[in-house]
Short mmCIF file of C-alpha atoms and ligand atoms in Angstrom, two decimals:
data_model
loop_
_atom_site.label_atom_id
_atom_site.label_comp_id
_atom_site.label_asym_id
_atom_site.label_seq_id
_atom_site.Cartn_x
_atom_site.Cartn_y
_atom_site.Cartn_z
CA UNK A 1 54.56 147.08 -47.63
CA UNK A 2 58.14 145.91 -47.06
CA UNK A 3 60.30 145.66 -50.26
CA UNK A 4 61.35 143.26 -51.53
CA UNK A 5 58.29 141.10 -51.70
CA UNK A 6 57.27 138.41 -54.23
CA UNK A 7 54.45 139.10 -56.61
CA UNK A 8 52.66 136.00 -55.20
CA UNK A 9 53.09 137.45 -51.68
CA UNK A 10 51.47 140.70 -52.77
CA UNK A 11 48.60 138.82 -54.23
CA UNK A 12 48.11 136.48 -51.29
CA UNK A 13 48.16 139.37 -48.75
CA UNK A 14 45.97 141.77 -50.76
CA UNK A 15 42.40 142.61 -49.66
CA UNK A 16 41.47 144.22 -52.87
CA UNK A 17 42.50 144.19 -56.60
CA UNK A 18 46.19 145.48 -56.87
CA UNK A 19 47.58 147.74 -59.55
CA UNK A 20 50.85 147.11 -61.48
CA UNK A 21 52.55 148.76 -64.34
CA UNK A 22 54.86 147.65 -67.17
CA UNK A 23 57.58 149.84 -68.68
CA UNK A 24 60.33 149.53 -71.33
CA UNK A 25 63.98 150.32 -70.63
CA UNK A 26 64.93 153.64 -72.23
CA UNK A 27 66.51 153.61 -75.65
CA UNK A 28 70.31 153.41 -75.48
CA UNK A 29 71.77 156.92 -75.09
CA UNK A 30 68.57 158.44 -73.51
CA UNK A 31 69.48 157.94 -69.81
CA UNK A 32 67.19 156.86 -67.12
CA UNK A 33 65.64 160.25 -66.35
CA UNK A 34 63.03 159.88 -69.16
CA UNK A 35 61.91 156.55 -67.45
CA UNK A 36 61.57 158.31 -64.11
CA UNK A 37 59.45 161.03 -65.81
CA UNK A 38 57.26 158.28 -67.09
CA UNK A 39 56.92 156.63 -63.80
CA UNK A 40 56.46 159.71 -61.52
CA UNK A 41 52.72 160.17 -62.35
CA UNK A 42 52.08 156.53 -61.81
CA UNK A 43 53.65 156.10 -58.46
CA UNK A 44 50.81 157.95 -56.60
CA UNK A 45 48.70 154.74 -57.22
CA UNK A 46 51.09 152.76 -55.06
CA UNK A 47 51.60 149.90 -57.66
CA UNK A 48 52.43 146.58 -55.99
CA UNK A 49 55.20 145.98 -58.48
CA UNK A 50 56.50 147.23 -61.81
CA UNK A 51 57.63 145.08 -64.73
CA UNK A 52 60.48 145.98 -66.89
CA UNK A 53 60.53 144.41 -70.43
CA UNK A 54 63.56 142.77 -71.92
CA UNK A 55 64.68 143.51 -75.51
CA UNK A 56 66.96 141.06 -77.34
CA UNK A 57 69.85 142.22 -79.34
CA UNK A 58 69.28 142.56 -83.12
CA UNK A 59 71.60 142.12 -86.16
CA UNK A 60 71.56 145.23 -88.29
CA UNK A 61 73.63 146.00 -91.43
CA UNK A 62 75.85 149.12 -91.12
CA UNK A 63 77.16 150.81 -94.29
CA UNK A 64 80.89 151.12 -94.36
CA UNK A 65 82.83 154.09 -96.02
CA UNK A 66 83.55 151.96 -99.09
CA UNK A 67 79.98 151.14 -99.57
CA UNK A 68 79.85 147.60 -98.37
CA UNK A 69 77.88 146.42 -95.41
CA UNK A 70 78.98 145.19 -92.07
CA UNK A 71 76.71 142.96 -89.84
CA UNK A 72 76.71 144.35 -86.36
CA UNK A 73 74.86 143.34 -83.18
CA UNK A 74 72.89 146.07 -81.39
CA UNK A 75 70.85 146.09 -78.22
CA UNK A 76 68.54 149.16 -78.46
CA UNK A 77 67.16 148.96 -74.95
CA UNK A 78 69.79 147.44 -72.63
CA UNK A 79 69.88 147.29 -68.85
CA UNK A 80 66.68 145.52 -67.67
CA UNK A 81 68.25 144.17 -64.50
CA UNK A 82 69.87 147.36 -63.45
CA UNK A 83 66.86 149.42 -64.31
CA UNK A 84 64.73 147.19 -62.01
CA UNK A 85 67.37 147.78 -59.17
CA UNK A 86 67.24 151.53 -59.81
CA UNK A 87 63.39 151.74 -59.79
CA UNK A 88 63.31 149.68 -56.59
CA UNK A 89 65.88 151.95 -54.98
CA UNK A 90 64.23 155.25 -56.07
CA UNK A 91 60.52 154.35 -55.43
CA UNK A 92 60.74 151.53 -52.81
CA UNK A 93 58.65 149.31 -55.08
CA UNK A 94 59.13 145.74 -56.14
CA UNK A 95 60.21 145.11 -59.59
CA UNK A 96 59.76 142.19 -62.03
CA UNK A 97 62.39 141.97 -64.75
CA UNK A 98 61.38 140.02 -67.78
CA UNK A 99 63.80 137.23 -68.80
CA UNK A 100 63.79 135.73 -72.28
CA UNK A 101 65.23 132.62 -73.88
CA UNK A 102 66.05 134.41 -77.17
CA UNK A 103 69.63 135.58 -77.50
CA UNK A 104 70.82 133.97 -74.21
CA UNK A 105 72.89 130.80 -73.63
CA UNK A 106 72.15 128.99 -70.36
CA UNK A 107 75.33 130.29 -68.77
CA UNK A 108 74.34 133.87 -69.61
CA UNK A 109 70.90 133.24 -68.11
CA UNK A 110 72.50 131.87 -64.96
CA UNK A 111 74.76 134.96 -64.71
CA UNK A 112 71.68 137.30 -65.15
CA UNK A 113 69.81 135.32 -62.39
CA UNK A 114 72.79 135.57 -60.02
CA UNK A 115 73.01 139.25 -60.65
CA UNK A 116 69.28 139.73 -59.80
CA UNK A 117 69.74 137.69 -56.70
CA UNK A 118 72.63 139.91 -55.60
CA UNK A 119 70.38 142.96 -56.30
CA UNK A 120 67.75 141.55 -54.12
CA UNK A 121 65.19 141.16 -56.95
CA UNK A 122 63.11 138.03 -56.21
CA UNK A 123 60.77 138.21 -59.13
CA UNK A 124 61.05 137.28 -62.76
CA UNK A 125 58.58 136.92 -65.70
CA UNK A 126 59.91 134.02 -67.75
CA UNK A 127 59.37 134.18 -71.43
CA UNK A 128 60.58 132.63 -74.66
CA UNK A 129 60.85 135.94 -76.74
CA UNK A 130 59.96 136.41 -80.30
CA UNK A 131 61.94 135.52 -83.36
CA UNK A 132 64.90 137.82 -84.17
CA UNK A 133 64.04 140.36 -86.84
CA UNK A 134 66.18 138.48 -89.36
CA UNK A 135 64.61 135.17 -88.57
CA UNK A 136 61.35 133.76 -89.81
CA UNK A 137 60.78 131.59 -86.79
CA UNK A 138 62.20 131.58 -83.20
CA UNK A 139 65.56 129.97 -82.98
CA UNK A 140 67.23 129.41 -79.63
CA UNK A 141 70.80 130.51 -79.05
CA UNK A 142 73.38 127.72 -79.36
CA UNK A 143 73.20 126.28 -75.89
CA UNK A 144 70.02 128.26 -75.03
CA UNK A 145 66.42 127.38 -74.25
CA UNK A 146 63.76 126.71 -76.87
CA UNK A 147 60.70 127.28 -74.81
CA UNK A 148 59.78 129.34 -71.77
CA UNK A 149 59.27 126.22 -69.81
CA UNK A 150 62.92 125.26 -70.24
CA UNK A 151 64.03 128.67 -68.88
CA UNK A 152 61.59 128.20 -66.12
CA UNK A 153 63.13 124.83 -65.20
CA UNK A 154 66.63 126.49 -64.95
CA UNK A 155 65.11 129.29 -62.58
CA UNK A 156 63.43 126.56 -60.43
CA UNK A 157 66.75 124.55 -60.28
CA UNK A 158 68.54 127.69 -59.10
CA UNK A 159 65.74 128.10 -56.46
CA UNK A 160 66.81 124.62 -55.28
CA UNK A 161 70.61 125.58 -55.26
CA UNK A 162 71.27 123.69 -58.37
CA UNK A 163 73.67 125.52 -60.61
CA UNK A 164 75.10 124.53 -64.03
CA UNK A 165 78.43 123.49 -62.44
CA UNK A 166 77.08 120.47 -60.62
CA UNK A 167 80.23 120.19 -58.57
CA UNK A 168 79.52 123.49 -56.65
CA UNK A 169 79.05 122.71 -52.92
CA UNK A 170 76.93 124.44 -50.30
CA UNK A 171 75.21 126.60 -52.88
CA UNK A 172 72.99 129.63 -52.20
CA UNK A 173 69.36 128.97 -53.20
CA UNK A 174 67.74 131.74 -54.97
CA UNK A 175 64.12 132.72 -54.12
CA UNK A 176 62.60 133.74 -57.40
CA UNK A 177 58.89 134.09 -57.74
CA UNK A 178 58.08 132.99 -61.32
CA UNK A 179 55.49 134.54 -63.59
CA UNK A 180 54.69 133.33 -67.16
CA UNK A 181 52.75 134.56 -70.17
CA UNK A 182 49.22 133.38 -71.20
CA UNK A 183 47.27 134.16 -74.19
CA UNK A 184 43.46 134.68 -73.90
CA UNK A 185 43.29 134.71 -77.69
CA UNK A 186 45.89 131.97 -78.26
CA UNK A 187 49.60 132.27 -78.91
CA UNK A 188 49.89 132.82 -82.67
CA UNK A 189 52.12 129.75 -83.24
CA UNK A 190 49.99 127.34 -81.42
CA UNK A 191 47.77 125.14 -83.64
CA UNK A 192 44.72 125.45 -81.41
CA UNK A 193 43.59 126.76 -77.92
CA UNK A 194 43.71 123.31 -76.30
CA UNK A 195 47.36 122.73 -77.19
CA UNK A 196 48.30 126.26 -76.16
CA UNK A 197 46.62 125.69 -72.77
CA UNK A 198 48.39 122.33 -72.25
CA UNK A 199 51.68 124.12 -72.80
CA UNK A 200 50.64 126.76 -70.39
CA UNK A 201 49.76 124.07 -67.81
CA UNK A 202 53.26 122.59 -68.31
CA UNK A 203 54.67 125.95 -67.24
CA UNK A 204 52.54 126.00 -64.10
CA UNK A 205 53.45 122.37 -63.31
CA UNK A 206 57.19 123.24 -63.75
CA UNK A 207 56.80 125.95 -60.98
CA UNK A 208 55.13 129.09 -62.36
CA UNK A 209 53.46 130.98 -59.45
CA UNK A 210 51.17 133.15 -61.70
CA UNK A 211 50.24 134.01 -65.17
CA UNK A 212 50.06 137.42 -66.85
CA UNK A 213 47.99 137.69 -69.95
CA UNK A 214 48.64 139.21 -73.36
CA UNK A 215 46.58 142.36 -73.75
CA UNK A 216 42.98 141.93 -74.73
CA UNK A 217 40.14 144.42 -75.45
CA UNK A 218 37.24 142.28 -74.84
CA UNK A 219 36.86 141.12 -71.22
CA UNK A 220 34.77 138.11 -72.26
CA UNK A 221 38.01 136.71 -73.81
CA UNK A 222 39.75 136.96 -70.45
CA UNK A 223 36.91 135.33 -68.54
CA UNK A 224 36.76 132.57 -71.06
CA UNK A 225 40.43 132.02 -70.82
CA UNK A 226 40.40 131.86 -66.98
CA UNK A 227 37.48 129.39 -67.14
CA UNK A 228 39.31 127.18 -69.66
CA UNK A 229 42.49 127.26 -67.49
CA UNK A 230 40.54 126.29 -64.42
CA UNK A 231 38.88 123.43 -66.30
CA UNK A 232 42.18 121.93 -67.19
CA UNK A 233 43.54 122.29 -63.64
CA UNK A 234 45.48 125.47 -63.79
CA UNK A 235 44.87 127.07 -60.36
CA UNK A 236 47.42 129.95 -60.05
CA UNK A 237 46.36 133.62 -60.22
CA UNK A 238 45.78 134.93 -63.73
CA UNK A 239 46.60 138.64 -64.08
CA UNK A 240 44.97 140.56 -66.85
CA UNK A 241 47.27 142.65 -69.04
CA UNK A 242 45.68 145.85 -70.22
CA UNK A 243 46.82 148.34 -72.82
CA UNK A 244 45.34 151.85 -73.87
CA UNK A 245 44.45 152.71 -77.31
CA UNK A 246 45.61 156.18 -78.34
CA UNK A 247 46.09 156.26 -82.04
CA UNK A 248 44.35 155.14 -85.21
CA UNK A 249 47.33 153.33 -86.34
CA UNK A 250 46.85 150.75 -83.47
CA UNK A 251 43.79 149.36 -85.25
CA UNK A 252 46.12 147.64 -87.70
CA UNK A 253 49.40 147.52 -85.70
CA UNK A 254 47.97 145.67 -82.60
CA UNK A 255 46.36 142.90 -84.37
CA UNK A 256 49.40 142.48 -86.65
CA UNK A 257 51.97 142.53 -83.83
CA UNK A 258 50.17 140.86 -80.92
CA UNK A 259 47.70 138.62 -82.82
CA UNK A 260 44.66 139.98 -80.95
CA UNK A 261 41.20 141.22 -82.06
CA UNK A 262 39.70 144.55 -81.44
CA UNK A 263 35.89 144.31 -80.74
CA UNK A 264 33.82 145.98 -83.54
CA UNK A 265 32.33 148.59 -81.11
CA UNK A 266 35.83 149.79 -80.12
CA UNK A 267 37.25 149.70 -83.67
CA UNK A 268 34.20 151.57 -85.11
CA UNK A 269 34.47 154.10 -82.44
CA UNK A 270 38.18 154.67 -83.17
CA UNK A 271 37.56 154.73 -86.91
CA UNK A 272 35.18 157.59 -86.45
CA UNK A 273 37.60 159.73 -84.62
CA UNK A 274 38.99 162.81 -86.49
CA UNK A 275 42.13 163.19 -84.46
CA UNK A 276 44.39 161.01 -82.27
CA UNK A 277 43.29 163.26 -79.26
CA UNK A 278 39.80 162.01 -80.03
CA UNK A 279 41.12 158.43 -80.13
CA UNK A 280 42.67 158.87 -76.73
CA UNK A 281 39.33 159.82 -75.27
CA UNK A 282 37.74 156.75 -76.71
CA UNK A 283 40.77 154.61 -75.52
CA UNK A 284 40.43 156.10 -72.01
CA UNK A 285 36.79 155.26 -71.71
CA UNK A 286 37.29 151.77 -73.10
CA UNK A 287 40.15 151.01 -70.61
CA UNK A 288 38.15 152.40 -67.75
CA UNK A 289 35.20 150.26 -68.73
CA UNK A 290 37.34 147.20 -68.89
CA UNK A 291 39.24 147.95 -65.62
CA UNK A 292 35.96 148.53 -63.67
CA UNK A 293 34.45 145.30 -64.88
CA UNK A 294 37.59 143.21 -64.17
CA UNK A 295 37.98 144.77 -60.66
CA UNK A 296 34.31 144.03 -59.94
CA UNK A 297 34.92 140.44 -61.16
CA UNK A 298 37.64 140.27 -58.46
CA UNK A 299 40.80 139.88 -60.60
CA UNK A 300 43.91 139.81 -58.36
CA UNK A 301 45.86 142.58 -60.25
CA UNK A 302 45.17 145.14 -63.01
CA UNK A 303 48.45 145.05 -64.89
CA UNK A 304 48.83 148.10 -67.26
CA UNK A 305 51.15 148.16 -70.32
CA UNK A 306 51.88 151.81 -69.90
CA UNK A 307 54.29 152.01 -72.84
CA UNK A 308 54.28 155.54 -74.01
CA UNK A 309 51.05 156.76 -72.38
CA UNK A 310 51.63 156.96 -68.52
CA UNK A 311 49.19 159.97 -68.13
CA UNK A 312 46.35 158.20 -70.07
CA UNK A 313 46.86 155.19 -67.76
CA UNK A 314 47.08 157.46 -64.57
CA UNK A 315 43.74 159.13 -65.70
CA UNK A 316 42.10 155.67 -65.86
CA UNK A 317 43.55 154.29 -62.56
CA UNK A 318 42.40 157.49 -60.85
CA UNK A 319 38.90 157.00 -62.00
CA UNK A 320 38.40 153.26 -61.45
P1 FAD B 401 56.24 129.80 -74.71
O1 FAD B 401 55.49 129.52 -73.47
O2 FAD B 401 57.57 129.02 -74.88
O3 FAD B 401 55.31 129.40 -75.93
C1 FAD B 401 55.67 129.76 -77.26
C2 FAD B 401 54.93 128.78 -78.24
O4 FAD B 401 55.41 127.55 -78.15
C3 FAD B 401 53.38 128.74 -77.96
O5 FAD B 401 52.69 128.59 -79.06
C4 FAD B 401 53.19 127.45 -77.13
O6 FAD B 401 51.98 126.90 -77.29
C5 FAD B 401 54.33 126.65 -77.69
N1 FAD B 401 54.96 125.71 -76.74
C6 FAD B 401 55.31 126.03 -75.50
N2 FAD B 401 55.91 125.01 -74.97
C7 FAD B 401 56.05 124.06 -75.83
C8 FAD B 401 56.54 122.68 -75.80
N3 FAD B 401 57.06 122.08 -74.75
N4 FAD B 401 56.46 121.95 -76.99
C9 FAD B 401 55.92 122.50 -78.08
N5 FAD B 401 55.33 123.76 -78.17
C10 FAD B 401 55.40 124.45 -77.01
N6 FAD B 401 58.88 139.34 -75.45
C11 FAD B 401 60.14 140.04 -75.21
O7 FAD B 401 60.98 139.85 -76.15
N7 FAD B 401 60.44 140.72 -74.18
C12 FAD B 401 59.49 140.91 -73.21
O8 FAD B 401 59.80 141.66 -72.28
C13 FAD B 401 58.16 140.29 -73.33
N8 FAD B 401 57.27 140.51 -72.44
C14 FAD B 401 56.09 139.93 -72.59
C15 FAD B 401 55.09 140.05 -71.44
C16 FAD B 401 53.85 139.39 -71.65
C17 FAD B 401 52.84 139.49 -70.44
C18 FAD B 401 53.49 138.68 -72.68
C19 FAD B 401 52.14 138.06 -72.91
C20 FAD B 401 54.43 138.51 -73.79
C21 FAD B 401 55.65 139.24 -73.62
N9 FAD B 401 56.65 139.04 -74.68
C22 FAD B 401 57.91 139.61 -74.51
C23 FAD B 401 56.33 138.35 -75.94
C24 FAD B 401 56.67 136.78 -75.84
O9 FAD B 401 58.06 136.58 -75.67
C25 FAD B 401 56.15 136.25 -77.07
O10 FAD B 401 54.71 136.25 -77.08
C26 FAD B 401 56.63 134.86 -77.48
O11 FAD B 401 56.32 134.54 -78.85
C27 FAD B 401 56.20 133.70 -76.63
O12 FAD B 401 56.62 133.80 -75.36
P2 FAD B 401 56.04 132.61 -74.26
O13 FAD B 401 56.91 132.84 -73.02
O14 FAD B 401 54.68 132.64 -74.20
O15 FAD B 401 56.62 131.38 -74.93
#
């Protein structure tokens, strides 16, 4: 496959279900070697593309020598755009940087998009981002976007050669393929599923080429979501997002963080495990069962959130 290619081109040209992975940028100070070590065992499966998440900056309070506190801004995992370029360069694979509204003004967003364009990266997953740690609800940056659909409109405009400075002449059109997020179990802020689906449809009507779902552990939730999307006229590919279970802690952390349910059969099996190594075995079998069923159902891509467990994911993909 030639690189670069758009995610939608990969999907349209594929004869079978594709594989893709999602990774986090390394923690600041760690270097990119750890990320390559994470990716090396996964590259044997010839992923169609690799997503790299985006992490907004946070305000933290640093103690000064005199005992007072100073508010400083830190970005723990910087470098999404350049990491995408580095991965593309090293493995000859397409990459999908995530781009968020939170923490960005529209000018900074435009600069990030121009940088990606120069780097030859033609894919973005457009997201709102969550509230900053010190905020109770999401607040856009002054002069930034409130919803993913607003950011998407900016990317679409750039694809038509429309930059913020309207007086620019003979502008280059970017060629971003745009993905957006969808929630089989509803986005936690949406008052109901119908409203959430209407907002998702807005993103598609504004130019989204495909949807990637939040993780789910019950395939019936994904199939129900796809059916509901089709019924309201969303026709773009819907890529299932899958995550392995590997520790007992996840039984409470995942529902709290991602607002999703774990089916009783999975939760009970994990609960009975004596060690996290036992949990990994349960998690592997569950992920394999989910993956096989989804592939049989003809999903376009199996997208794995590999975060921290590349070998477990590799074990599953090998056995699908
Ligand atoms: P939106 O589509 O803007 O929706 C947010 C909420 O607002 C929803 O409840 C929706 O129903 C509602 N809404 C949407 N449009 C409107 C409107 N016009 N009027 C009123 N209400 C509206 N976060 C990160 O920080 N970095 C990442 O890299 C990252 N990657 C992710 C990858 C995937 C596949 C997924 C599923 C999530 C990811 N997230 C990431 C988390 C994401 O940023 C959060 O879930 C965030 O809370 C919502 O983002 P969104 O793009 O779905 O927002």
